[in-house]
Coordinates of C-alpha atoms and ligand atoms in Angstrom, one line a residue:
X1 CA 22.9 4.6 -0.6
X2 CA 23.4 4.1 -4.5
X3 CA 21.5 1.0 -4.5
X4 CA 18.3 2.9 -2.8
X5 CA 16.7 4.7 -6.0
X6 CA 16.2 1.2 -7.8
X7 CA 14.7 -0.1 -4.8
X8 CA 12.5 2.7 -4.5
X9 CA 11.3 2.1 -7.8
X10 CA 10.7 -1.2 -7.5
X11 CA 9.1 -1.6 -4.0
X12 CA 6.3 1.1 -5.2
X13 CA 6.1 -0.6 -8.3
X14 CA 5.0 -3.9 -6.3
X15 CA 3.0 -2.4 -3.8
X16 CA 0.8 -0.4 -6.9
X17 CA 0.4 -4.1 -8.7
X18 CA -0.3 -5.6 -4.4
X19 CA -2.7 -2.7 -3.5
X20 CA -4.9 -3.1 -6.6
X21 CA -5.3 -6.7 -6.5
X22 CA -6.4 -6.4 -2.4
X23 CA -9.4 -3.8 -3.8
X24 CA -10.1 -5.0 -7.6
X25 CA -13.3 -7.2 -7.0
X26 CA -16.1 -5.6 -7.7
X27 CA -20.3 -6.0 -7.8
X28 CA -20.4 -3.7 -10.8
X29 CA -22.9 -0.8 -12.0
X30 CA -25.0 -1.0 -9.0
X31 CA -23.4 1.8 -7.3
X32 CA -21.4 -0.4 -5.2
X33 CA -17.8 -0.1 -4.1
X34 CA -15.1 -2.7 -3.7
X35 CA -15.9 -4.7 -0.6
X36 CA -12.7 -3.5 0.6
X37 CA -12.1 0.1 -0.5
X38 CA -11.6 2.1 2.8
X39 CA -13.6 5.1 3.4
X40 CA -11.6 7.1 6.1
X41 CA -12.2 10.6 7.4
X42 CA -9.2 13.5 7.8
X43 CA -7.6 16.3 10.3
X44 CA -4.6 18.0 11.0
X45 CA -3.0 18.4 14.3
X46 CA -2.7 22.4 14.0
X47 CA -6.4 22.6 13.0
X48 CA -7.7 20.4 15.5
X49 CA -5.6 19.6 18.1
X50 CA -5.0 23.2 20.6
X51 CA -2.9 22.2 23.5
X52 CA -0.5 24.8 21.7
X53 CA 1.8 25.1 24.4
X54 CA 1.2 22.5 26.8
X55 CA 3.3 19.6 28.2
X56 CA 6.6 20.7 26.5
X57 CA 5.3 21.5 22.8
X58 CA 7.2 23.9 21.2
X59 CA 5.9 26.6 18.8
X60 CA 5.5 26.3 15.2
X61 CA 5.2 28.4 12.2
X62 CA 1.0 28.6 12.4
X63 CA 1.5 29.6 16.4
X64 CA 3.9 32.4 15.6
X65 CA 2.1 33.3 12.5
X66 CA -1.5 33.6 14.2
X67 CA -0.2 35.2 17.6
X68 CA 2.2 37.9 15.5
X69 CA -0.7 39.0 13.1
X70 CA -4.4 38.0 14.0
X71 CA -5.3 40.9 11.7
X72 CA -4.3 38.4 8.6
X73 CA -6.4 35.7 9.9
X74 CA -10.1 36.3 8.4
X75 CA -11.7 36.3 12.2
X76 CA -8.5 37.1 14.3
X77 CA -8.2 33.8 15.8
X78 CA -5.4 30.9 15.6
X79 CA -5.5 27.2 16.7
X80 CA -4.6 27.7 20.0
X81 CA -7.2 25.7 21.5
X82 CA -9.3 24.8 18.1
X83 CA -11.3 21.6 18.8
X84 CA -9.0 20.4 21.8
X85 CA -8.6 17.3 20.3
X86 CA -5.3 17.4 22.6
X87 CA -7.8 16.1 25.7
X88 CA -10.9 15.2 23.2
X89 CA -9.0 12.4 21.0
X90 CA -11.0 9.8 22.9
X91 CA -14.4 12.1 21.9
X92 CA -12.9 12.3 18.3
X93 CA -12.6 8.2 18.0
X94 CA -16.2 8.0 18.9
X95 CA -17.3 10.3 16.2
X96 CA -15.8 8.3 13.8
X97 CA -16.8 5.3 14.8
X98 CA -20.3 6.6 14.3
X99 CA -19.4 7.7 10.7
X100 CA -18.6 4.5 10.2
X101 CA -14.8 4.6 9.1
X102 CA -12.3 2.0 8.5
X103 CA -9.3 4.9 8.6
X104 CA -8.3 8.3 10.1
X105 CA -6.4 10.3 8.7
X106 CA -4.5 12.9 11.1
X107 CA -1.1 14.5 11.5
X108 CA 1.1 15.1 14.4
X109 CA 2.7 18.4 15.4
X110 CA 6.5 17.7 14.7
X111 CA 7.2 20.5 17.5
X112 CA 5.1 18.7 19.9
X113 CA 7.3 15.7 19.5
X114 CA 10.4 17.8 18.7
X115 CA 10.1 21.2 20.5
X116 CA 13.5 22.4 19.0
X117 CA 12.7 20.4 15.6
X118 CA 15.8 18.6 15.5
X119 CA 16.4 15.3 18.1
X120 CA 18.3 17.6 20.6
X121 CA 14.8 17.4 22.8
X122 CA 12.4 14.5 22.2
X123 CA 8.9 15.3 24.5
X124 CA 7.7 12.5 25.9
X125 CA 4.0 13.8 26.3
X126 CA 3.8 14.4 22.9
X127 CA 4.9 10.9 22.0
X128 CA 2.1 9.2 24.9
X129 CA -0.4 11.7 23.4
X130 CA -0.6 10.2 19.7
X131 CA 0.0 6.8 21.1
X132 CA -3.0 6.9 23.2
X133 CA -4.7 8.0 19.7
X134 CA -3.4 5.1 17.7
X135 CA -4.4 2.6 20.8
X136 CA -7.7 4.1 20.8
X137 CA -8.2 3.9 17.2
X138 CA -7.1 0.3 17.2
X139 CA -8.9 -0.6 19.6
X140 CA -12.1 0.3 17.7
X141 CA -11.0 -1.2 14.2
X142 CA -9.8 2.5 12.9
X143 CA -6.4 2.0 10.7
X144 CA -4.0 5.2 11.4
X145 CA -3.0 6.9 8.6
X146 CA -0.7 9.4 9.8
X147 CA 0.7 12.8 7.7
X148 CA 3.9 14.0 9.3
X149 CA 3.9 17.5 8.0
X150 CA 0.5 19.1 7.9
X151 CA 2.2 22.8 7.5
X152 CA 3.3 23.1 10.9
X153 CA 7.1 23.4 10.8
X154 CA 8.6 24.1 13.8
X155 CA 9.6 27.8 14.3
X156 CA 13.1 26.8 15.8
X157 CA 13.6 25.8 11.7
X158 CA 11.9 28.3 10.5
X159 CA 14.4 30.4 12.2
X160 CA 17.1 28.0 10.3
X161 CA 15.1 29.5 6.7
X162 CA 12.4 26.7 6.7
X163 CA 12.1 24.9 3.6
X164 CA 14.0 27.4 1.5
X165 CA 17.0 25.8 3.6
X166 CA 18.5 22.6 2.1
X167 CA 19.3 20.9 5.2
X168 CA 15.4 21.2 6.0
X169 CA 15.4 17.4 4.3
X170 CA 17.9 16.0 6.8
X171 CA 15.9 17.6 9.7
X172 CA 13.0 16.0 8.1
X173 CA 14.2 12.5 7.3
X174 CA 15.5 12.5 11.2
X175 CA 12.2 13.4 12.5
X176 CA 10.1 10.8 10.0
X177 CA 12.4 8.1 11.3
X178 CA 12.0 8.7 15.1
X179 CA 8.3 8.5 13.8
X180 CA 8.4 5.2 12.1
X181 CA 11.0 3.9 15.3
X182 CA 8.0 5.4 17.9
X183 CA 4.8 4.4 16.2
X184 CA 5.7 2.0 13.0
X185 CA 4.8 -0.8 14.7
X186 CA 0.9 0.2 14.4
X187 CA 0.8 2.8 11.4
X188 CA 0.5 1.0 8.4
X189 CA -0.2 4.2 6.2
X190 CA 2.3 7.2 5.9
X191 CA 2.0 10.3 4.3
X192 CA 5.1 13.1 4.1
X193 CA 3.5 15.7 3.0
X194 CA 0.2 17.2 3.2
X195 CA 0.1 19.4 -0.2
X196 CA 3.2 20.2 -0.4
X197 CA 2.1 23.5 -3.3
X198 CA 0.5 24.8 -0.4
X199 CA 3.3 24.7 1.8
X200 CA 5.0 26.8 -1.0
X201 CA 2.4 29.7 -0.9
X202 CA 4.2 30.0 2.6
X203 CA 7.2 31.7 0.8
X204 CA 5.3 33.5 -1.9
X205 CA 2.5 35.7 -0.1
X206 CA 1.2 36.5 3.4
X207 CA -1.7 34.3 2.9
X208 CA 0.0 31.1 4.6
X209 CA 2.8 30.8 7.1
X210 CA 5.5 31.7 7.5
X211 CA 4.4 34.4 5.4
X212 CA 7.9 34.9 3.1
X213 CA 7.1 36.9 0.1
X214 CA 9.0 35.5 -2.7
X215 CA 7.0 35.0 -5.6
X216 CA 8.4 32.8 -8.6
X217 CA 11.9 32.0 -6.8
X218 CA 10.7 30.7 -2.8
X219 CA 8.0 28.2 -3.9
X220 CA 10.1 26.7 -6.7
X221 CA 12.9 26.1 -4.0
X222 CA 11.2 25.1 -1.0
X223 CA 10.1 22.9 -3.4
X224 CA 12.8 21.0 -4.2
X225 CA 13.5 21.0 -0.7
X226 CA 10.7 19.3 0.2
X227 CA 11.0 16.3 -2.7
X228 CA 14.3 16.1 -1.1
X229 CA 13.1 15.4 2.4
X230 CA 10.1 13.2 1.1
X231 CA 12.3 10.6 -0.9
X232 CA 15.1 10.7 2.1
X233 CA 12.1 9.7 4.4
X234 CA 11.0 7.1 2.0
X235 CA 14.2 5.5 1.5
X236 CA 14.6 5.0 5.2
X237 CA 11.5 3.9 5.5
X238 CA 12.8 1.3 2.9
X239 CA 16.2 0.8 4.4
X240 CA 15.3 0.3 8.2
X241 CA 11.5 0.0 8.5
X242 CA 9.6 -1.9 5.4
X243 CA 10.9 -5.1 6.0
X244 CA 9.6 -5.5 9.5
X245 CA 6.7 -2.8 9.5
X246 CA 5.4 -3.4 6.4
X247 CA 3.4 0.0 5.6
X248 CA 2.7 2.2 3.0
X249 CA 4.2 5.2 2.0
X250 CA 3.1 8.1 0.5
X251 CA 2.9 12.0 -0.5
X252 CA -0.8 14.1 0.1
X253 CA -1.1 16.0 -3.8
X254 CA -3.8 18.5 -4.2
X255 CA -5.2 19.1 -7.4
X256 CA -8.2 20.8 -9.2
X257 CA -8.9 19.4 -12.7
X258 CA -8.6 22.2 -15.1
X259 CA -10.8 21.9 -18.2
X260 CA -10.1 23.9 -21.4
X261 CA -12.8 26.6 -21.7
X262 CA -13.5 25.6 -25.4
X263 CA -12.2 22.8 -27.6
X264 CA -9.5 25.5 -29.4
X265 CA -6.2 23.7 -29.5
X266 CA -4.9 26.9 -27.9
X267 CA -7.2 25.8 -24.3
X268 CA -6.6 22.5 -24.5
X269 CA -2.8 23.5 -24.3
X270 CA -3.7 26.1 -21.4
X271 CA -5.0 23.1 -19.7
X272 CA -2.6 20.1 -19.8
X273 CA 0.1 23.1 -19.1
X274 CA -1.9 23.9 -16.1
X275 CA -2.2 20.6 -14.8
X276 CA 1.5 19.9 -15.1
X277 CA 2.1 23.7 -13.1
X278 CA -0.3 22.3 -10.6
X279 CA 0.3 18.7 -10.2
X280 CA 3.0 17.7 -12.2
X281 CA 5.7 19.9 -10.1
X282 CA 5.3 17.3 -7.4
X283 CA 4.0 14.1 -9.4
X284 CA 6.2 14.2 -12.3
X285 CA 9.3 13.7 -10.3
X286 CA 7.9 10.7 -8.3
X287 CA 5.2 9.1 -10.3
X288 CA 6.3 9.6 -14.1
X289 CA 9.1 7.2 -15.9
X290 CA 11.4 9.6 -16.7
X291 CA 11.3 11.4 -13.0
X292 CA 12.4 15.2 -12.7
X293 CA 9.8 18.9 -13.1
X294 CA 7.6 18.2 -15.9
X295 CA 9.6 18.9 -19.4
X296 CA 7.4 21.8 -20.4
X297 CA 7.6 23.7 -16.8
X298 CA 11.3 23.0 -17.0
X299 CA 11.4 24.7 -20.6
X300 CA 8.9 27.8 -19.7
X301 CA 10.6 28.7 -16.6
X302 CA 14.2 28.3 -17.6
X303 CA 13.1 30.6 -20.9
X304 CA 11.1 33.3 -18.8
X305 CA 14.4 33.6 -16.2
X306 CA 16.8 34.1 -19.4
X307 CA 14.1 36.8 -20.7
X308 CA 14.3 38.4 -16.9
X309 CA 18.0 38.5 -17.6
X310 CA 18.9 36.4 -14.6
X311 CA 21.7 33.6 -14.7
X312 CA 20.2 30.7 -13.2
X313 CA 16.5 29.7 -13.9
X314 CA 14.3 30.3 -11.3
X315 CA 13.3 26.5 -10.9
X316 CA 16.5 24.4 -9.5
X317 CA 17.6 21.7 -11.3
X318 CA 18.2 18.0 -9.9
X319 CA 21.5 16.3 -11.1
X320 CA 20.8 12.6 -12.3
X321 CA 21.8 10.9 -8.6
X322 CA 18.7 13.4 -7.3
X323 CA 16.2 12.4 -10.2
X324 CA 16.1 8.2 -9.6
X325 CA 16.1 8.7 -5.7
X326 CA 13.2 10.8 -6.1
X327 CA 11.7 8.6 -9.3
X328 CA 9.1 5.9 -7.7
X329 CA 9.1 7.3 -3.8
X330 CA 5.2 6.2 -3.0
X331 CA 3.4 3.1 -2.7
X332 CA 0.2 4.5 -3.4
X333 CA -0.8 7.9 -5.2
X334 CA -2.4 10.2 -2.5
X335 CA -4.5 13.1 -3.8
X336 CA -6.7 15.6 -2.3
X337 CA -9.3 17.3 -4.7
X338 CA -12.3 19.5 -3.8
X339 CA -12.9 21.6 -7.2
X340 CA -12.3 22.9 -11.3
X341 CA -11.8 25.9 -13.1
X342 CA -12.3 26.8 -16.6
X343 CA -8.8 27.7 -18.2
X344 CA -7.9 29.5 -21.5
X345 CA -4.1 30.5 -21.6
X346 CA -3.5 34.3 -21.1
X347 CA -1.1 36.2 -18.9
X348 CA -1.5 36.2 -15.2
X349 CA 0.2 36.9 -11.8
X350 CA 3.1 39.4 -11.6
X351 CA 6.4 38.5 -12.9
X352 CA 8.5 36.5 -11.5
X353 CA 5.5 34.2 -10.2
X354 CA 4.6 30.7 -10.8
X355 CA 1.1 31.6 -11.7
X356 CA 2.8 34.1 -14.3
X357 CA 5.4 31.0 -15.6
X358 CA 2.2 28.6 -16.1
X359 CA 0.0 31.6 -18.6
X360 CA -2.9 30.2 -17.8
X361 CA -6.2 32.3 -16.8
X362 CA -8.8 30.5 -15.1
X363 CA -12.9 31.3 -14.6
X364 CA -15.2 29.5 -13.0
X365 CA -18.6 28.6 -14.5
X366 CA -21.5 31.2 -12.5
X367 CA -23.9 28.1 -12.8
X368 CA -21.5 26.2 -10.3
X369 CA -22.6 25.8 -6.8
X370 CA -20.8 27.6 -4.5
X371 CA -19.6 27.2 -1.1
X372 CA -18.6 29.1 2.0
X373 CA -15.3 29.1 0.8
X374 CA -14.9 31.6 -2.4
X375 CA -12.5 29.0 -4.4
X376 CA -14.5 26.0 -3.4
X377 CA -17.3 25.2 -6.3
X378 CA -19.3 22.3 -6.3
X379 CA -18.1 20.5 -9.8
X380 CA -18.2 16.5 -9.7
X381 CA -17.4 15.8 -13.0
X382 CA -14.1 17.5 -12.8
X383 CA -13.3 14.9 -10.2
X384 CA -13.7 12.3 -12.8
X385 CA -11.6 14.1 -15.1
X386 CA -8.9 14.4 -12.7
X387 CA -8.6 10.5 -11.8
X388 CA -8.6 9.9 -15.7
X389 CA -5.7 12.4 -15.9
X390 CA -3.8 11.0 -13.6
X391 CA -4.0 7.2 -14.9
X392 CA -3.5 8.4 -17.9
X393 CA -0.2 10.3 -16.9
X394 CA 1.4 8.2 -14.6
X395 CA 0.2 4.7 -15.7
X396 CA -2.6 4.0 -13.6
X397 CA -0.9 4.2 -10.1
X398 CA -3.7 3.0 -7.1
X399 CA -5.2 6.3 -6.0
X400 CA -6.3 7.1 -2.1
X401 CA -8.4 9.9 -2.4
X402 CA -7.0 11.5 1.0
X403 CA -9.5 14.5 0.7
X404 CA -12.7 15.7 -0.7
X405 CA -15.1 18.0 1.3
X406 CA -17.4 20.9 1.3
X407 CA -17.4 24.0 3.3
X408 CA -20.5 25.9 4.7
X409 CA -21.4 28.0 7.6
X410 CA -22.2 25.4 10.0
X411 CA -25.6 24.5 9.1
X412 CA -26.7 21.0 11.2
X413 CA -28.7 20.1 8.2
X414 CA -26.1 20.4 5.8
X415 CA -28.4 19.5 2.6
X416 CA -25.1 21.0 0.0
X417 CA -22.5 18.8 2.2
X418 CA -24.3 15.7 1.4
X419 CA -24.9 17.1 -2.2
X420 CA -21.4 17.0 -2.8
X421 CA -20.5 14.1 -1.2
X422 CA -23.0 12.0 -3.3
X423 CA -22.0 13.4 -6.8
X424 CA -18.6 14.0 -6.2
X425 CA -18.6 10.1 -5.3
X426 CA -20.8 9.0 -8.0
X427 CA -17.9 10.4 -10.0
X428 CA -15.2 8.6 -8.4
X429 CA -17.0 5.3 -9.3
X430 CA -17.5 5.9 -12.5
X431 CA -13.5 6.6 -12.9
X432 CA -13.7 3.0 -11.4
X433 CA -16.2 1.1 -13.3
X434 CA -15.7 3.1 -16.5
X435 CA -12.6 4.3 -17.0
X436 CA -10.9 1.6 -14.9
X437 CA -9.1 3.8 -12.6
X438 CA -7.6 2.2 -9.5
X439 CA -9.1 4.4 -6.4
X440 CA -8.6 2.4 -3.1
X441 CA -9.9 5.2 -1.2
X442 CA -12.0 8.2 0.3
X443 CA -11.3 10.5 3.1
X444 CA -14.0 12.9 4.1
X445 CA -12.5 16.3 5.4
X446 CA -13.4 16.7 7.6
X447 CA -14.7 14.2 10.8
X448 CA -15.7 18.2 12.8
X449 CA -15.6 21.7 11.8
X450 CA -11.9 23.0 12.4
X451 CA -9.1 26.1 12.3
X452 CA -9.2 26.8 8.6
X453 CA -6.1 28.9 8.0
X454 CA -6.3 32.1 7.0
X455 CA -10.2 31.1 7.0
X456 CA -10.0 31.1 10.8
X457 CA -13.3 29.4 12.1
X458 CA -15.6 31.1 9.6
X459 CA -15.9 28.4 6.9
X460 CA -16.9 25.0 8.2
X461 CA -15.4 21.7 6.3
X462 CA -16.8 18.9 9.3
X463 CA -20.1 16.4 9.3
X464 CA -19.8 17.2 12.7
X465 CA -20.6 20.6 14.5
X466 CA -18.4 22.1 16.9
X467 CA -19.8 24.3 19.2
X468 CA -16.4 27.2 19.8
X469 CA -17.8 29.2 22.4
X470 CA -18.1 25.9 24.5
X471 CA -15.2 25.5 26.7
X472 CA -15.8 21.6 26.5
X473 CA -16.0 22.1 22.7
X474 CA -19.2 19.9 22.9
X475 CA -19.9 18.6 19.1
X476 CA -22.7 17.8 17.4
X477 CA -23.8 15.3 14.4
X478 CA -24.9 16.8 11.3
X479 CA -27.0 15.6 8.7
X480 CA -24.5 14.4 6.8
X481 CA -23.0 11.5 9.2
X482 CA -26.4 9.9 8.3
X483 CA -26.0 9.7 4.9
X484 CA -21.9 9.0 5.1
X485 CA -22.3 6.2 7.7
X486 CA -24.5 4.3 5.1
X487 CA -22.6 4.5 2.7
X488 CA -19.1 3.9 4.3
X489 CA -20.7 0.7 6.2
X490 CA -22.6 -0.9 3.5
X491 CA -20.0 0.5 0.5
X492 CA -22.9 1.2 -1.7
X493 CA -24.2 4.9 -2.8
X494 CA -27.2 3.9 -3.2
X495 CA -28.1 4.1 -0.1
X496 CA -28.3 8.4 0.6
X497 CA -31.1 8.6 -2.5
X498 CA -33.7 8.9 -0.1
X499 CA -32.2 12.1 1.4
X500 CA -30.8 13.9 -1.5
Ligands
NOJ1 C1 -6.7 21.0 2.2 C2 -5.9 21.1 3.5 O1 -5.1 19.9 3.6 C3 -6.7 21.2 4.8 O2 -5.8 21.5 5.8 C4 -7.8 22.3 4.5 O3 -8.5 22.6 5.7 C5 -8.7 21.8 3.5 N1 -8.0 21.7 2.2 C6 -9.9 22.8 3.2 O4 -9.4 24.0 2.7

């Protein structure tokens, strides 16, 4: 076990140096991507899939937390049957294909595998169900990527305190080894964790399942938690599984890029503490040199909890055994980014909060395109900010963009969707050919329009239309998969100026 944090390090330190050299040859300037970046499109079993109780799954967090209290769902509905991707998977393959993919990203339902969440009850249906998915994506030239937690813990550990429970990684590294055991042999690209800070706003307001309202003190332990459980599931992954299987592994950040609202020393300060409140907290402890929370969360925090009079500080500390197994756990850097805000520092949030520990107020510019979604502006050059910031910070690690998408209200001609896609990838190019970042690839969310949270089905994030009051959940190409498919076959952006 002592051995594992060095190996860690190293293995991901070789797979960044392996990854680049597999995408770094490029035709430069013309608005062409490396021959073999991968362009991939994304989902997420509780968003997609439906089947919520059928063939022995058990519930999860998003069942009981849609079926308890539709009223906190924007249009009272859950992801019961959503785009029944549970008997469409074979339609969903085909939609891809036609968007001209080389990888799909999706997530399985750990209760469908494990009903009870732990391995007293493995359900074989659920395991035959994503392995008809992988065959049929492999069968078509699609690489799996597969997320193992997309937000939708299983309530039996819920009931055990979810991720504010420490034993929540052991649960976790269990079930991500029966995954790599069960489907290793064809999934080549792992992700833990789908954005993990959002998992946290689970245990700080009603806005997300399971709905804890802890402010300031559940997010920063869940977590820890969850760092726990992702660097447990990479190390078995390195222990048992690497050698033979030879994937990838990685954990889904989300980040907006946060840009100073003037050039005041004061803003620029709001800003890179911002950044390190948003994506340091996960990063910093994997991806920087020195591992652990970012220095300067770990110093506001600690001083705001003595100035609340408490004992402890609010945000746990990792002894030095915990900071090198967690240091270098991913082979790849995998973000998510749709949007910016404009930051200046100020107070915010009520105390304790994590929004009140990082003092940072953020606008957005009224010039900005909007979206359906009322935190979703259309900003491209933020995008390029962001991939600088993150080479910059944690030495130029290769970067799979594993989202980036645009919501509307399910417009076939979706003139804004393509919009966005074109400048927000004009921007990851020139992080590329300009500021020599090393992005490997781009994941559209999403392939259809889906269960968007607390959202329910009235912002749309898919190139393809699904038609909800269809029983068949018949779907329909937008305008979009037009312009996508172009691009994503002949790797060149060039090719949607005629429609934008
Ligand atoms: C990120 C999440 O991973 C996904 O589940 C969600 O639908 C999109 N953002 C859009 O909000």
């Amino acid at each position: 076990m002592k051995s594992a944090p060095c190996t860690g390090t190293f293995v991901a330190a070789l797979y960044f140096a392996t990854l680049w050299n597999v995408v770094s040859s490029y035709s430069s300037g013309n608005g062409s991507f490396p021959y073999n970046f991968l362009f991939g499109a994304a989902t997420a079993s509780y968003q997609v899939e439906g089947g919520w109780n059928l063939s022995g799954k058990g519930e999860n967090i998003w069942d009981v937390f849609t079926h308890t209290h539709p009223e906190w769902i924007a249009d009272h509905s859950s992801g019961d049957i959503a785009c029944d991707s549970y008997h469409n998977y074979k339609k969903d393959v085909k939609l891809l294909k036609k968007l001209q993919v080389q990888v799909y990203r999706f997530s399985i339902s750990w209760a469908r595998i494990l009903p009870n969440g732990d391995l007293s009850l493995i359900n074989h249906s659920g395991i035959t169900y994503y392995k008809n998915l992988i065959a049929a994506l492999r069968e078509v030239h699609i690489e799996p990527m597969v997320t193992m937690y997309h937000w939708d813990l299983p309530q039996a550990l819920e009931d055990k305190g979810g991720w504010l429970n420490t034993q929540m990684a052991d649960y976790f590294k269990n079930y991500a080894s029966l995954l790599f055991t069960l489907f290793g042999d064809q999934v080549k690209w792992w992700i833990t964790f789908n954005e993990p800070t959002e998992v946290c706003t689970g245990y700080v307001s009603r806005d997300a399942a399971p709905g804890v309202v802890l402010p300031g003190v559940g997010d920063y332990k869940a977590a820890h938690t969850i760092l726990q459980a992702h660097a447990k599931a990479y190390h078995v992954y390195d222990q048992k599984f690497r050698s033979k299987q030879k994937g990838r592994v990685s954990i889904t950040l989300s980040s907006r890029w946060l840009e100073p609202i003037s050039e005041s020393s004061e803003d620029i300060e709001a800003s890179e503490r911002g950044m390190q409140f948003e994506l340091g907290w996960f990063a910093h402890p994997i991806y920087s040199k020195s591992g652990d929370y970012p220095p300067l969360m770990r110093k506001i925090v600690d001083e705001h909890s003595r100035a609340e009079g408490l004992k402890y500080s609010r945000l746990p500390s990792f002894s030095g055994y915990w900071i090198k197994y967690i240091r270098g756990t991913a082979d790849f850097f995998a973000l998510n980014h749709y949007t910016t805000r404009l930051v200046t520092s100020g107070e915010e949030g009520e105390i304790p909060s994590k929004e009140h520990d990082t003092g940072v107020i953020s606008k957005v510019d009224p010039s900005w395109p909007s979206s359906a979604s009322k935190w979703l502006k259309v900003v491209p050059w933020g995008f390029r900010k962001l991939l600088k910031w993150v080479k910059s910070e944690y030495r130029n690690p290769p970067v799979f963009v594993t989202e980036n998408g645009f919501s509307d209200h399910g417009e076939l001609e979706d003139n804004d969707r393509i919009y966005y896609h074109k400048n927000y990838l004009a921007e990851l190019l020139k992080a590329i050919n300009e500021d020599g970042c090393k992005v490997i690839g781009y994941t559209v969310w999403s392939i259809m329009d889906n269960f968007e949270w607390e959202r329910g089905y009235t912002e749309k994030f898919g190139v393809f239309h699904v038609n909800f009051s269809d029983p068949a959940r018949s779907r329909q190409q937008k305008k979009s998969v037009e312009v996508l498919s172009k691009i994503f076959h002949l790797k060149k952006l060039d090719e949607a100026d005629n429609f934008v």
